Amino acid sequence: MRTPGISVVIDTNVWISGLISLAGAPAQITRKVIRHCQPVFSEATFDELKDRLWRPKFDRYISMDQRRALLDDLDAVAQWVKVKPEIAAEALC
């Protein structure tokens, strides 16, 4: 059951870690967000996740089917936001 109004931004590395180690904390977090909240992506953050997921270094940990399933699931449930160019250009780290 989704909790209305709870939107969550998760770092790309957490999504990938959640796929690699299904019992770890990142996997628990990402599953809960998909089931109970709404993950938030901009086009740029989703593209970053796709780009990293297709890297060959993950082949031994994550099947192509698992990668596609994650991207399909996220695309279906995500809240999509547009980031203003002036904000996207800022370095906030």
C-alpha positions as CSV (number, residue, x, y, z in Angstrom):
1,M,0.0,0.0,0.0
2,R,1.4,3.4,-1.0
3,T,1.5,6.2,1.4
4,P,0.0,9.3,-0.3
5,G,2.3,12.3,-0.5
6,I,5.5,10.6,0.3
7,S,8.0,11.1,-2.5
8,V,11.6,9.9,-2.1
9,V,14.8,10.6,-4.0
10,I,17.3,7.8,-3.9
11,D,20.9,8.0,-5.0
12,T,21.8,6.0,-8.1
13,N,24.4,4.0,-6.1
14,V,21.7,2.9,-3.6
15,W,19.5,1.6,-6.4
16,I,22.4,-0.4,-7.9
17,S,23.6,-1.7,-4.5
18,G,20.0,-2.8,-3.8
19,L,20.2,-5.0,-6.9
20,I,23.6,-6.4,-6.1
21,S,22.9,-7.4,-2.5
22,L,19.2,-8.3,-2.1
23,A,19.5,-8.7,1.7
24,G,21.4,-5.5,2.4
25,A,20.1,-2.2,3.7
26,P,20.0,-0.6,0.2
27,A,17.7,-3.4,-1.1
28,Q,15.4,-3.0,1.9
29,I,15.2,0.7,1.3
30,T,14.5,0.5,-2.4
31,R,11.9,-2.2,-2.0
32,K,10.0,-0.2,0.6
33,V,10.1,2.9,-1.5
34,I,8.8,1.1,-4.5
35,R,6.0,-0.6,-2.5
36,H,5.0,2.2,-0.1
37,C,6.2,5.5,-1.5
38,Q,6.9,7.1,-4.8
39,P,10.4,7.3,-6.2
40,V,11.3,10.7,-7.7
41,F,13.3,11.0,-10.9
42,S,14.2,13.7,-13.3
43,E,15.2,12.8,-16.9
44,A,18.8,13.3,-16.0
45,T,18.8,11.2,-12.8
46,F,17.0,8.3,-14.6
47,D,19.4,8.5,-17.5
48,E,22.3,8.3,-15.0
49,L,20.8,5.2,-13.5
50,K,20.3,3.6,-16.9
51,D,23.8,4.5,-18.0
52,R,25.4,3.0,-14.9
53,L,23.3,-0.1,-14.9
54,W,24.4,-1.1,-18.4
55,R,28.1,-1.0,-17.5
56,P,29.8,-4.4,-18.1
57,K,31.3,-4.4,-14.6
58,F,27.8,-5.3,-13.2
59,D,27.4,-8.3,-15.5
60,R,28.6,-10.7,-12.9
61,Y,26.2,-9.3,-10.2
62,I,23.0,-8.3,-12.1
63,S,21.4,-10.0,-15.0
64,M,20.1,-7.9,-17.9
65,D,16.6,-9.1,-17.0
66,Q,17.0,-7.7,-13.5
67,R,18.2,-4.4,-14.8
68,R,15.3,-4.1,-17.3
69,A,12.8,-5.1,-14.6
70,L,14.1,-2.4,-12.2
71,L,14.0,0.3,-14.9
72,D,10.5,-0.8,-16.0
73,D,9.2,-0.8,-12.5
74,L,10.7,2.5,-11.7
75,D,9.4,4.1,-14.9
76,A,5.9,2.8,-14.1
77,V,5.7,4.2,-10.5
78,A,8.0,7.2,-10.5
79,Q,7.1,10.8,-10.0
80,W,8.7,12.7,-12.8
81,V,10.0,16.2,-12.1
82,K,11.5,18.8,-14.4
83,V,14.5,20.6,-13.0
84,K,15.1,24.2,-14.1
85,P,18.3,24.6,-16.0
86,E,19.7,27.1,-13.6
87,I,19.2,24.8,-10.7
88,A,20.6,21.8,-12.6
89,A,23.7,23.8,-13.4
90,E,24.5,24.4,-9.7
91,A,27.0,22.2,-7.8
92,L,25.3,21.5,-4.5
93,C,27.8,19.0,-2.9
